[in-house]
Short mmCIF file of C-alpha atoms in Angstrom, two decimals:
data_model
loop_
_atom_site.label_atom_id
_atom_site.label_comp_id
_atom_site.label_asym_id
_atom_site.label_seq_id
_atom_site.Cartn_x
_atom_site.Cartn_y
_atom_site.Cartn_z
CA UNK Z 1 -18.91 1.30 3.31
CA UNK Z 2 -18.82 -0.32 -0.08
CA UNK Z 3 -16.42 -3.23 -0.53
CA UNK Z 4 -13.97 -1.29 -2.71
CA UNK Z 5 -13.38 1.25 0.09
CA UNK Z 6 -13.04 -1.32 2.87
CA UNK Z 7 -9.24 -1.16 2.78
CA UNK Z 8 -9.38 2.60 3.39
CA UNK Z 9 -12.00 2.09 6.09
CA UNK Z 10 -9.68 -0.40 7.81
CA UNK Z 11 -6.91 2.22 7.75
CA UNK Z 12 -9.31 4.79 9.22
CA UNK Z 13 -10.28 2.43 12.02
CA UNK Z 14 -6.72 1.39 12.81
CA UNK Z 15 -5.60 4.86 13.94
CA UNK Z 16 -7.00 5.82 17.36
CA UNK Z 17 -6.75 9.58 16.78
CA UNK Z 18 -9.74 10.84 14.74
CA UNK Z 19 -7.80 13.48 12.81
CA UNK Z 20 -4.91 11.11 12.20
CA UNK Z 21 -7.33 8.47 10.95
CA UNK Z 22 -8.95 10.88 8.51
CA UNK Z 23 -5.56 12.04 7.25
CA UNK Z 24 -4.43 8.44 6.78
CA UNK Z 25 -7.71 7.64 4.99
CA UNK Z 26 -7.27 10.54 2.57
CA UNK Z 27 -3.60 9.70 2.03
CA UNK Z 28 -4.38 6.03 1.36
CA UNK Z 29 -6.65 7.07 -1.52
CA UNK Z 30 -4.62 10.08 -2.72
CA UNK Z 31 -1.41 8.09 -2.95
CA UNK Z 32 -3.06 5.81 -5.51
CA UNK Z 33 -3.76 8.85 -7.70
CA UNK Z 34 -0.27 10.30 -7.20
CA UNK Z 35 1.69 7.16 -8.07
CA UNK Z 36 1.47 7.57 -11.88
CA UNK Z 37 2.60 11.20 -11.57
CA UNK Z 38 5.60 10.23 -9.46
CA UNK Z 39 6.77 7.54 -11.88
CA UNK Z 40 10.39 8.43 -12.61
CA UNK Z 41 11.82 5.03 -13.54
CA UNK Z 42 14.33 4.79 -16.31
CA UNK Z 43 12.45 1.81 -17.74
CA UNK Z 44 8.71 1.62 -18.16
CA UNK Z 45 7.81 -1.83 -16.88
CA UNK Z 46 8.29 -3.94 -13.79
CA UNK Z 47 9.77 -6.77 -15.85
CA UNK Z 48 13.19 -5.13 -15.34
CA UNK Z 49 12.74 -4.82 -11.57
CA UNK Z 50 12.45 -8.36 -10.16
CA UNK Z 51 12.36 -7.30 -6.52
CA UNK Z 52 9.60 -4.81 -7.27
CA UNK Z 53 7.58 -7.59 -8.86
CA UNK Z 54 7.62 -9.32 -5.48
CA UNK Z 55 6.70 -6.03 -3.79
CA UNK Z 56 3.77 -5.62 -6.17
CA UNK Z 57 2.26 -8.93 -5.05
CA UNK Z 58 3.03 -7.94 -1.45
CA UNK Z 59 0.92 -4.83 -2.03
CA UNK Z 60 -1.92 -6.81 -3.60
CA UNK Z 61 -1.98 -9.08 -0.55
CA UNK Z 62 -1.92 -6.06 1.80
CA UNK Z 63 -4.92 -4.48 0.05
CA UNK Z 64 -6.84 -7.76 0.12
CA UNK Z 65 -6.10 -8.27 3.81
CA UNK Z 66 -7.01 -4.67 4.64
CA UNK Z 67 -10.28 -5.14 2.73
CA UNK Z 68 -11.00 -8.24 4.77
CA UNK Z 69 -10.13 -6.46 8.04
CA UNK Z 70 -12.41 -3.56 7.07
CA UNK Z 71 -15.34 -5.97 6.88
CA UNK Z 72 -14.61 -7.49 10.31
CA UNK Z 73 -16.04 -6.10 13.56
CA UNK Z 74 -13.94 -3.82 15.75
CA UNK Z 75 -12.66 -6.47 18.14
CA UNK Z 76 -9.36 -7.40 19.72
CA UNK Z 77 -7.57 -9.48 17.07
CA UNK Z 78 -8.77 -7.35 14.16
CA UNK Z 79 -7.68 -4.03 15.65
CA UNK Z 80 -4.01 -4.94 16.00
CA UNK Z 81 -4.05 -6.74 12.65
CA UNK Z 82 -5.43 -3.60 10.99
CA UNK Z 83 -2.75 -1.46 12.61
CA UNK Z 84 0.04 -3.75 11.44
CA UNK Z 85 -1.40 -3.92 7.92
CA UNK Z 86 -1.72 -0.12 7.84
CA UNK Z 87 1.97 0.26 8.64
CA UNK Z 88 2.84 -2.30 5.96
CA UNK Z 89 0.56 -0.54 3.44
CA UNK Z 90 2.28 2.82 3.83
CA UNK Z 91 5.76 1.28 4.07
CA UNK Z 92 5.30 -0.11 0.56
CA UNK Z 93 5.14 3.43 -0.83
CA UNK Z 94 8.41 4.26 0.91
CA UNK Z 95 10.28 1.05 0.08
CA UNK Z 96 9.22 0.66 -3.57
CA UNK Z 97 10.80 3.88 -4.95
CA UNK Z 98 13.96 3.27 -2.93
CA UNK Z 99 14.41 -0.18 -4.41
CA UNK Z 100 13.76 1.16 -7.91
CA UNK Z 101 16.47 3.81 -7.43
CA UNK Z 102 18.83 1.21 -5.99
CA UNK Z 103 18.19 -1.12 -8.92
CA UNK Z 104 18.68 1.70 -11.44
CA UNK Z 105 21.99 2.64 -9.78
CA UNK Z 106 23.14 -0.99 -9.91
CA UNK Z 107 22.28 -1.25 -13.61
CA UNK Z 108 23.95 2.06 -14.51
CA UNK Z 109 27.21 1.33 -12.64
#
């Protein structure tokens, strides 16, 4: 695969079930297109969400590491690393909106 899809390829490889891997691959790309549509923050920028600024750089590092893992051969240390990074990749999309809502509730109280 091309280098810009290596992170998705690493997610595909990290799931042993073929159907589950394909679903995770599609979701890893689709979630990037859905994020702007799901933007419901009260403020427009991350400058008002300091914890989410840290999470943003966490996500950048996850994508870079997944891209690196996607270019590595399917061998013992890279398989488990890809699985851990896949879990961290998808956990970002669960944690980020929760922290935004928590931060908004703290500011509005």
